[in-house]
PDB file of C-alpha atoms in Angstrom:
ATOM      1  CA  MET A   1     122.588 -29.332  27.527  1.00  0.00           C
ATOM      2  CA  LEU A   2     118.620 -31.351  28.001  1.00  0.00           C
ATOM      3  CA  ARG A   3     120.563 -34.235  29.670  1.00  0.00           C
ATOM      4  CA  ASN A   4     121.257 -30.933  32.378  1.00  0.00           C
ATOM      5  CA  ALA A   5     117.372 -30.937  33.353  1.00  0.00           C
ATOM      6  CA  VAL A   6     116.079 -32.984  36.595  1.00  0.00           C
ATOM      7  CA  LEU A   7     113.201 -33.175  34.762  1.00  0.00           C
ATOM      8  CA  LEU A   8     114.654 -35.151  31.711  1.00  0.00           C
ATOM      9  CA  GLU A   9     117.198 -37.301  33.420  1.00  0.00           C
ATOM     10  CA  SER A  10     115.784 -40.596  33.043  1.00  0.00           C
ATOM     11  CA  VAL A  11     114.584 -39.942  29.241  1.00  0.00           C
ATOM     12  CA  PRO A  12     116.937 -42.123  26.880  1.00  0.00           C
ATOM     13  CA  ASP A  13     118.932 -40.544  24.532  1.00  0.00           C
ATOM     14  CA  GLY A  14     116.875 -41.629  21.297  1.00  0.00           C
ATOM     15  CA  GLU A  15     113.906 -39.138  22.872  1.00  0.00           C
ATOM     16  CA  LEU A  16     116.444 -36.483  23.755  1.00  0.00           C
ATOM     17  CA  GLU A  17     117.831 -36.363  20.421  1.00  0.00           C
ATOM     18  CA  GLN A  18     114.133 -36.095  19.144  1.00  0.00           C
ATOM     19  CA  LEU A  19     113.455 -33.663  21.623  1.00  0.00           C
ATOM     20  CA  GLY A  20     116.679 -31.096  20.767  1.00  0.00           C
ATOM     21  CA  ALA A  21     114.953 -31.523  17.130  1.00  0.00           C
ATOM     22  CA  LEU A  22     112.187 -29.255  18.516  1.00  0.00           C
ATOM     23  CA  VAL A  23     114.276 -26.482  20.264  1.00  0.00           C
ATOM     24  CA  ARG A  24     114.174 -23.093  18.245  1.00  0.00           C
ATOM     25  CA  PRO A  25     117.051 -21.115  18.299  1.00  0.00           C
ATOM     26  CA  VAL A  26     116.652 -17.186  19.747  1.00  0.00           C
ATOM     27  CA  GLY A  27     118.869 -14.623  19.040  1.00  0.00           C
ATOM     28  CA  LEU A  28     118.927 -11.706  22.397  1.00  0.00           C
ATOM     29  CA  LYS A  29     120.566  -8.393  22.127  1.00  0.00           C
ATOM     30  CA  ALA A  30     122.097  -6.712  25.414  1.00  0.00           C
ATOM     31  CA  ALA A  31     118.981  -5.618  27.683  1.00  0.00           C
ATOM     32  CA  GLU A  32     116.259  -7.106  25.533  1.00  0.00           C
ATOM     33  CA  THR A  33     113.582  -9.100  27.656  1.00  0.00           C
ATOM     34  CA  PHE A  34     112.829 -12.431  26.857  1.00  0.00           C
ATOM     35  CA  ALA A  35     110.086 -13.462  29.539  1.00  0.00           C
ATOM     36  CA  VAL A  36     108.467 -11.729  32.344  1.00  0.00           C
ATOM     37  CA  ARG A  37     107.280 -13.059  35.382  1.00  0.00           C
ATOM     38  CA  GLY A  38     103.808 -13.832  36.034  1.00  0.00           C
ATOM     39  CA  GLN A  39     102.726 -13.985  32.391  1.00  0.00           C
ATOM     40  CA  PRO A  40     102.830 -17.077  30.242  1.00  0.00           C
ATOM     41  CA  SER A  41     105.840 -18.663  29.809  1.00  0.00           C
ATOM     42  CA  PRO A  42     107.204 -19.231  26.656  1.00  0.00           C
ATOM     43  CA  GLY A  43     109.246 -22.471  27.319  1.00  0.00           C
ATOM     44  CA  MET A  44     111.841 -23.930  28.640  1.00  0.00           C
ATOM     45  CA  VAL A  45     114.901 -21.815  28.102  1.00  0.00           C
ATOM     46  CA  LEU A  46     118.448 -23.593  27.484  1.00  0.00           C
ATOM     47  CA  VAL A  47     120.970 -20.554  27.682  1.00  0.00           C
ATOM     48  CA  ASP A  48     123.846 -21.275  24.524  1.00  0.00           C
ATOM     49  CA  ALA A  49     126.129 -18.323  24.493  1.00  0.00           C
ATOM     50  CA  GLY A  50     125.821 -15.141  26.367  1.00  0.00           C
ATOM     51  CA  SER A  51     124.105 -14.266  29.866  1.00  0.00           C
ATOM     52  CA  LEU A  52     120.891 -13.806  31.179  1.00  0.00           C
ATOM     53  CA  GLU A  53     119.848 -12.001  34.440  1.00  0.00           C
ATOM     54  CA  VAL A  54     116.617 -13.591  36.489  1.00  0.00           C
ATOM     55  CA  ILE A  55     115.017 -10.600  38.269  1.00  0.00           C
ATOM     56  CA  LEU A  56     112.255 -10.671  40.688  1.00  0.00           C
ATOM     57  CA  ASP A  57     110.318  -7.642  41.930  1.00  0.00           C
ATOM     58  CA  SER A  58     113.006  -5.565  39.797  1.00  0.00           C
ATOM     59  CA  THR A  59     115.984  -6.841  41.303  1.00  0.00           C
ATOM     60  CA  PRO A  60     118.686  -9.684  39.841  1.00  0.00           C
ATOM     61  CA  ILE A  61     119.102 -11.931  41.819  1.00  0.00           C
ATOM     62  CA  CYS A  62     121.294 -14.299  39.464  1.00  0.00           C
ATOM     63  CA  SER A  63     122.421 -15.009  36.213  1.00  0.00           C
ATOM     64  CA  LEU A  64     122.268 -17.866  33.705  1.00  0.00           C
ATOM     65  CA  SER A  65     125.505 -18.606  31.831  1.00  0.00           C
ATOM     66  CA  PRO A  66     125.977 -20.920  29.051  1.00  0.00           C
ATOM     67  CA  GLY A  67     125.086 -24.362  29.520  1.00  0.00           C
ATOM     68  CA  SER A  68     121.965 -23.119  32.217  1.00  0.00           C
ATOM     69  CA  ILE A  69     118.812 -24.244  31.944  1.00  0.00           C
ATOM     70  CA  PHE A  70     115.031 -22.041  32.814  1.00  0.00           C
ATOM     71  CA  SER A  71     111.775 -22.767  33.527  1.00  0.00           C
ATOM     72  CA  GLU A  72     111.555 -26.628  32.885  1.00  0.00           C
ATOM     73  CA  GLU A  73     108.297 -26.960  34.708  1.00  0.00           C
ATOM     74  CA  SER A  74     106.814 -25.500  31.391  1.00  0.00           C
ATOM     75  CA  LEU A  75     107.335 -28.461  29.716  1.00  0.00           C
ATOM     76  CA  VAL A  76     104.550 -29.858  32.469  1.00  0.00           C
ATOM     77  CA  GLY A  77     101.952 -27.225  32.582  1.00  0.00           C
ATOM     78  CA  ASP A  78     100.698 -23.950  31.620  1.00  0.00           C
ATOM     79  CA  SER A  79     102.467 -22.445  34.962  1.00  0.00           C
ATOM     80  CA  PRO A  80     103.371 -18.675  33.892  1.00  0.00           C
ATOM     81  CA  SER A  81     107.182 -17.543  34.252  1.00  0.00           C
ATOM     82  CA  PRO A  82     108.726 -17.523  37.561  1.00  0.00           C
ATOM     83  CA  ALA A  83     111.123 -14.660  36.954  1.00  0.00           C
ATOM     84  CA  THR A  84     111.654 -12.282  34.331  1.00  0.00           C
ATOM     85  CA  LEU A  85     114.479 -12.680  31.673  1.00  0.00           C
ATOM     86  CA  ARG A  86     116.410 -10.177  30.766  1.00  0.00           C
ATOM     87  CA  ALA A  87     119.805 -10.472  28.652  1.00  0.00           C
ATOM     88  CA  ALA A  88     122.593  -9.241  30.156  1.00  0.00           C
ATOM     89  CA  ILE A  89     124.919  -8.948  26.732  1.00  0.00           C
ATOM     90  CA  ALA A  90     123.840 -10.122  23.777  1.00  0.00           C
ATOM     91  CA  SER A  91     123.110 -14.198  24.358  1.00  0.00           C
ATOM     92  CA  GLU A  92     122.031 -16.910  22.071  1.00  0.00           C
ATOM     93  CA  ILE A  93     119.447 -19.044  23.392  1.00  0.00           C
ATOM     94  CA  GLY A  94     117.004 -22.359  22.737  1.00  0.00           C
ATOM     95  CA  VAL A  95     113.618 -22.669  23.612  1.00  0.00           C
ATOM     96  CA  LEU A  96     111.822 -25.791  24.137  1.00  0.00           C
ATOM     97  CA  GLU A  97     107.990 -24.699  24.107  1.00  0.00           C
ATOM     98  CA  ARG A  98     105.266 -27.283  25.078  1.00  0.00           C
ATOM     99  CA  ASP A  99     102.855 -27.251  22.262  1.00  0.00           C
ATOM    100  CA  ALA A 100     105.840 -28.245  19.987  1.00  0.00           C
ATOM    101  CA  VAL A 101     106.685 -30.893  22.248  1.00  0.00           C
ATOM    102  CA  ASP A 102     102.917 -32.204  22.769  1.00  0.00           C
ATOM    103  CA  GLY A 103     102.844 -32.589  18.952  1.00  0.00           C
ATOM    104  CA  GLN A 104     105.345 -35.327  19.261  1.00  0.00           C
ATOM    105  CA  LEU A 105     104.809 -36.999  22.558  1.00  0.00           C
ATOM    106  CA  ASP A 106     103.398 -40.102  20.727  1.00  0.00           C
ATOM    107  CA  LEU A 107     106.965 -40.385  18.984  1.00  0.00           C
ATOM    108  CA  MET A 108     108.292 -40.380  22.838  1.00  0.00           C
ATOM    109  CA  PRO A 109     106.687 -42.651  24.960  1.00  0.00           C
ATOM    110  CA  LYS A 110     109.286 -42.644  27.541  1.00  0.00           C
ATOM    111  CA  LEU A 111     109.307 -38.717  27.927  1.00  0.00           C
ATOM    112  CA  TRP A 112     105.379 -38.841  27.867  1.00  0.00           C
ATOM    113  CA  LYS A 113     105.394 -41.162  31.109  1.00  0.00           C
ATOM    114  CA  VAL A 114     107.736 -39.146  32.416  1.00  0.00           C
ATOM    115  CA  LEU A 115     105.564 -35.397  31.725  1.00  0.00           C
ATOM    116  CA  ASP A 116     102.475 -37.451  33.025  1.00  0.00           C
ATOM    117  CA  GLN A 117     104.254 -38.340  36.543  1.00  0.00           C
ATOM    118  CA  ALA A 118     106.032 -34.748  36.837  1.00  0.00           C
ATOM    119  CA  TRP A 119     102.418 -32.839  36.443  1.00  0.00           C
ATOM    120  CA  ARG A 120     100.434 -35.870  38.746  1.00  0.00           C
ATOM    121  CA  HIS A 121     103.487 -35.327  41.383  1.00  0.00           C
ATOM    122  CA  ARG A 122     103.735 -31.464  41.370  1.00  0.00           C
ATOM    123  CA  PHE A 123     100.641 -29.980  40.038  1.00  0.00           C
ATOM    124  CA  LEU A 124      97.634 -32.584  40.779  1.00  0.00           C
ATOM    125  CA  THR A 125      99.195 -33.531  44.502  1.00  0.00           C
ATOM    126  CA  ALA A 126      99.379 -29.674  45.220  1.00  0.00           C
ATOM    127  CA  ARG A 127      95.525 -29.215  43.689  1.00  0.00           C
ATOM    128  CA  LEU A 128      94.586 -32.498  46.235  1.00  0.00           C
ATOM    129  CA  TYR A 129      96.552 -30.572  49.336  1.00  0.00           C
ATOM    130  CA  ALA A 130      94.649 -27.564  48.894  1.00  0.00           C
ATOM    131  CA  ILE A 131      91.458 -29.333  49.283  1.00  0.00           C
ATOM    132  CA  ASP A 132      90.040 -29.661  52.834  1.00  0.00           C
ATOM    133  CA  LEU A 133      89.289 -33.231  52.214  1.00  0.00           C
ATOM    134  CA  PHE A 134      92.721 -34.627  51.475  1.00  0.00           C
ATOM    135  CA  ARG A 135      95.096 -31.760  53.419  1.00  0.00           C
ATOM    136  CA  ASP A 136      95.690 -34.312  56.458  1.00  0.00           C
ATOM    137  CA  LEU A 137      96.299 -37.195  54.277  1.00  0.00           C
ATOM    138  CA  PRO A 138     100.086 -38.100  54.627  1.00  0.00           C
ATOM    139  CA  GLY A 139     102.068 -36.935  51.509  1.00  0.00           C
ATOM    140  CA  GLU A 140     102.892 -40.368  50.372  1.00  0.00           C
ATOM    141  CA  ALA A 141      98.856 -40.755  49.985  1.00  0.00           C
ATOM    142  CA  ARG A 142      98.139 -37.844  48.236  1.00  0.00           C
ATOM    143  CA  LEU A 143     101.124 -38.868  46.009  1.00  0.00           C
ATOM    144  CA  ALA A 144      99.297 -42.350  45.398  1.00  0.00           C
ATOM    145  CA  LEU A 145      96.111 -40.611  44.887  1.00  0.00           C
ATOM    146  CA  ALA A 146      97.478 -38.469  42.033  1.00  0.00           C
ATOM    147  CA  ASP A 147      98.700 -41.946  40.333  1.00  0.00           C
ATOM    148  CA  ALA A 148      95.226 -43.220  40.632  1.00  0.00           C
ATOM    149  CA  PHE A 149      93.884 -40.670  38.623  1.00  0.00           C
ATOM    150  CA  GLU A 150      92.890 -41.705  34.988  1.00  0.00           C
ATOM    151  CA  GLU A 151      93.344 -39.318  32.158  1.00  0.00           C
ATOM    152  CA  VAL A 152      89.874 -39.181  30.057  1.00  0.00           C
ATOM    153  CA  ASP A 153      89.267 -36.935  27.082  1.00  0.00           C
ATOM    154  CA  LEU A 154      85.814 -36.056  26.789  1.00  0.00           C
ATOM    155  CA  PRO A 155      84.195 -34.894  23.452  1.00  0.00           C
ATOM    156  CA  PRO A 156      82.299 -31.498  23.339  1.00  0.00           C
ATOM    157  CA  GLY A 157      78.700 -31.611  25.292  1.00  0.00           C
ATOM    158  CA  ALA A 158      79.968 -34.368  27.786  1.00  0.00           C
ATOM    159  CA  LEU A 159      78.878 -34.067  31.410  1.00  0.00           C
ATOM    160  CA  LEU A 160      80.924 -34.364  34.315  1.00  0.00           C
ATOM    161  CA  ALA A 161      77.908 -33.764  36.521  1.00  0.00           C
ATOM    162  CA  GLN A 162      74.267 -33.621  36.089  1.00  0.00           C
ATOM    163  CA  GLU A 163      71.906 -32.261  38.870  1.00  0.00           C
ATOM    164  CA  GLY A 164      70.400 -34.390  40.570  1.00  0.00           C
ATOM    165  CA  LYS A 165      72.022 -37.054  39.588  1.00  0.00           C
ATOM    166  CA  VAL A 166      74.452 -39.155  41.814  1.00  0.00           C
ATOM    167  CA  LEU A 167      78.335 -38.864  41.073  1.00  0.00           C
ATOM    168  CA  ASP A 168      80.757 -41.606  41.598  1.00  0.00           C
ATOM    169  CA  SER A 169      83.761 -39.569  40.468  1.00  0.00           C
ATOM    170  CA  PHE A 170      86.227 -36.559  41.522  1.00  0.00           C
ATOM    171  CA  TRP A 171      86.848 -34.931  37.949  1.00  0.00           C
ATOM    172  CA  VAL A 172      89.827 -32.246  38.040  1.00  0.00           C
ATOM    173  CA  ILE A 173      90.112 -30.361  34.520  1.00  0.00           C
ATOM    174  CA  ARG A 174      93.328 -30.617  33.089  1.00  0.00           C
ATOM    175  CA  GLU A 175      93.299 -28.924  30.063  1.00  0.00           C
ATOM    176  CA  GLY A 176      90.386 -26.478  28.077  1.00  0.00           C
ATOM    177  CA  GLN A 177      87.478 -25.626  30.058  1.00  0.00           C
ATOM    178  CA  ALA A 178      84.462 -26.588  31.276  1.00  0.00           C
ATOM    179  CA  GLU A 179      80.810 -24.438  32.261  1.00  0.00           C
ATOM    180  CA  LEU A 180      79.064 -25.210  35.684  1.00  0.00           C
ATOM    181  CA  GLU A 181      75.254 -24.072  34.479  1.00  0.00           C
ATOM    182  CA  LEU A 182      73.478 -21.218  36.517  1.00  0.00           C
ATOM    183  CA  PRO A 183      69.828 -21.965  37.166  1.00  0.00           C
ATOM    184  CA  GLU A 184      67.837 -20.479  34.621  1.00  0.00           C
ATOM    185  CA  GLY A 185      67.383 -16.687  34.633  1.00  0.00           C
ATOM    186  CA  ASN A 186      71.213 -16.093  35.623  1.00  0.00           C
ATOM    187  CA  ASP A 187      73.340 -13.918  33.777  1.00  0.00           C
ATOM    188  CA  PRO A 188      75.453 -15.378  32.171  1.00  0.00           C
ATOM    189  CA  PRO A 189      74.075 -18.709  32.163  1.00  0.00           C
ATOM    190  CA  SER A 190      77.420 -20.534  33.494  1.00  0.00           C
ATOM    191  CA  VAL A 191      80.580 -20.076  35.387  1.00  0.00           C
ATOM    192  CA  PRO A 192      83.805 -21.272  33.696  1.00  0.00           C
ATOM    193  CA  LEU A 193      85.631 -23.894  35.422  1.00  0.00           C
ATOM    194  CA  ARG A 194      89.277 -24.200  34.196  1.00  0.00           C
ATOM    195  CA  VAL A 195      92.548 -25.686  34.507  1.00  0.00           C
ATOM    196  CA  GLY A 196      92.896 -26.857  37.661  1.00  0.00           C
ATOM    197  CA  GLU A 197      89.061 -26.269  38.728  1.00  0.00           C
ATOM    198  CA  TYR A 198      87.433 -29.761  40.139  1.00  0.00           C
ATOM    199  CA  VAL A 199      83.579 -31.033  40.478  1.00  0.00           C
ATOM    200  CA  GLY A 200      82.962 -33.792  42.739  1.00  0.00           C
ATOM    201  CA  ASP A 201      84.966 -34.303  45.633  1.00  0.00           C
ATOM    202  CA  LEU A 202      82.786 -35.550  47.802  1.00  0.00           C
ATOM    203  CA  ALA A 203      81.663 -38.232  45.488  1.00  0.00           C
ATOM    204  CA  VAL A 204      84.559 -40.166  46.377  1.00  0.00           C
ATOM    205  CA  VAL A 205      83.218 -40.394  49.630  1.00  0.00           C
ATOM    206  CA  GLU A 206      79.480 -40.880  49.294  1.00  0.00           C
ATOM    207  CA  ASN A 207      76.614 -40.763  47.249  1.00  0.00           C
ATOM    208  CA  PHE A 208      74.794 -37.646  47.297  1.00  0.00           C
ATOM    209  CA  PRO A 209      72.368 -35.656  44.145  1.00  0.00           C
ATOM    210  CA  GLN A 210      74.659 -33.083  42.377  1.00  0.00           C
ATOM    211  CA  SER A 211      73.497 -29.624  43.103  1.00  0.00           C
ATOM    212  CA  ALA A 212      74.478 -28.300  39.611  1.00  0.00           C
ATOM    213  CA  THR A 213      75.427 -29.377  35.382  1.00  0.00           C
ATOM    214  CA  VAL A 214      79.067 -29.078  34.304  1.00  0.00           C
ATOM    215  CA  ARG A 215      79.334 -29.499  30.896  1.00  0.00           C
ATOM    216  CA  ALA A 216      82.284 -29.511  28.537  1.00  0.00           C
ATOM    217  CA  PRO A 217      80.697 -27.486  25.856  1.00  0.00           C
ATOM    218  CA  TYR A 218      84.242 -27.729  23.768  1.00  0.00           C
ATOM    219  CA  GLY A 219      85.560 -31.119  25.150  1.00  0.00           C
ATOM    220  CA  LEU A 220      88.437 -31.412  27.203  1.00  0.00           C
ATOM    221  CA  ARG A 221      91.148 -33.538  29.268  1.00  0.00           C
ATOM    222  CA  ALA A 222      89.884 -34.171  32.850  1.00  0.00           C
ATOM    223  CA  MET A 223      91.731 -36.562  35.576  1.00  0.00           C
ATOM    224  CA  LYS A 224      89.242 -39.067  36.749  1.00  0.00           C
ATOM    225  CA  LEU A 225      89.337 -40.214  40.259  1.00  0.00           C
ATOM    226  CA  THR A 226      86.558 -43.437  40.586  1.00  0.00           C
ATOM    227  CA  ARG A 227      85.065 -44.048  44.055  1.00  0.00           C
ATOM    228  CA  ALA A 228      86.859 -47.376  43.944  1.00  0.00           C
ATOM    229  CA  ALA A 229      90.299 -46.168  42.719  1.00  0.00           C
ATOM    230  CA  PHE A 230      90.097 -44.028  45.852  1.00  0.00           C
ATOM    231  CA  LEU A 231      89.067 -46.409  47.987  1.00  0.00           C
ATOM    232  CA  THR A 232      91.764 -49.135  46.641  1.00  0.00           C
ATOM    233  CA  THR A 233      94.081 -46.640  47.169  1.00  0.00           C
ATOM    234  CA  LEU A 234      93.827 -45.740  50.482  1.00  0.00           C
ATOM    235  CA  ASP A 235      93.458 -48.968  51.892  1.00  0.00           C
ATOM    236  CA  ARG A 236      97.222 -49.052  51.627  1.00  0.00           C
ATOM    237  CA  TYR A 237      97.447 -46.301  54.120  1.00  0.00           C
ATOM    238  CA  SER A 238      96.142 -46.876  57.610  1.00  0.00           C
ATOM    239  CA  GLY A 239      93.957 -44.352  58.702  1.00  0.00           C
ATOM    240  CA  ALA A 240      93.734 -42.657  55.086  1.00  0.00           C
ATOM    241  CA  LEU A 241      90.128 -43.335  54.564  1.00  0.00           C
ATOM    242  CA  ALA A 242      88.813 -42.323  58.467  1.00  0.00           C
ATOM    243  CA  GLU A 243      90.875 -38.974  57.696  1.00  0.00           C
ATOM    244  CA  VAL A 244      88.994 -37.870  54.742  1.00  0.00           C
ATOM    245  CA  GLN A 245      85.802 -39.031  56.265  1.00  0.00           C
ATOM    246  CA  VAL A 246      86.409 -36.820  59.149  1.00  0.00           C
ATOM    247  CA  ALA A 247      87.216 -33.517  56.922  1.00  0.00           C
ATOM    248  CA  ALA A 248      83.906 -34.582  54.797  1.00  0.00           C
ATOM    249  CA  ALA A 249      81.891 -34.188  58.338  1.00  0.00           C
ATOM    250  CA  ARG A 250      83.376 -31.376  59.215  1.00  0.00           C
ATOM    251  CA  ARG A 251      82.748 -29.554  56.076  1.00  0.00           C
ATOM    252  CA  LYS A 252      78.860 -30.573  56.469  1.00  0.00           C
ATOM    253  CA  GLU A 253      78.782 -29.065  60.070  1.00  0.00           C
ATOM    254  CA  SER A 254      80.778 -25.970  58.543  1.00  0.00           C
ATOM    255  CA  ILE A 255      77.448 -25.283  55.793  1.00  0.00           C
ATOM    256  CA  LEU A 256      75.196 -26.251  57.969  1.00  0.00           C
TER     257      LEU A 256
END
């Protein structure tokens, strides 16, 4: 059944067997709700027996029969459940929780690569598209930039940016939380920056002093794109760097 997941199609059989051992069996009574749209996803669901309704806005849109898989993207990131799941009849399902998988990734190197690439290509490229500097880039250039980020585990107290200091890297928070420190006298004294939020996008274009300090008080996992990696990557796409520079100039004009 795991082989039916598009996300896992290139994972070798040995690692799929290891993954299968992490699946938690769950029995559902008729009309019992298992996942709720917009709330944290319980994990990837594999239907073993019975039938589950997929519900959007109180309306069932389809049903899941034995062999079906729901919410494989929950293995990639902390996205909410895309729909509500309710058992149409008594059903047996398997649940693969992200935390359980993360705890075993050192033993499944191919799976780690698959999940990392999926996160970069699904989440990180979408995040880049939402930032004005990168929106006009060709799609393949954004994918290449997503692959150029380095994953970094920062210890407690590490700085992502320091007020008055020049920054030469662009950071996107992958796991955990950072804090943007506000000027003295503010209450609260800082603003939280959570998963998907970023620091220093303009730093890959030019030198400029940072206007605030951003700290990881408890440590976090972040994606780091250095200016050198940014320039090397966009050099492969004609006109791409010019697009970013034009967008940067446009942002400055709008601020002024």
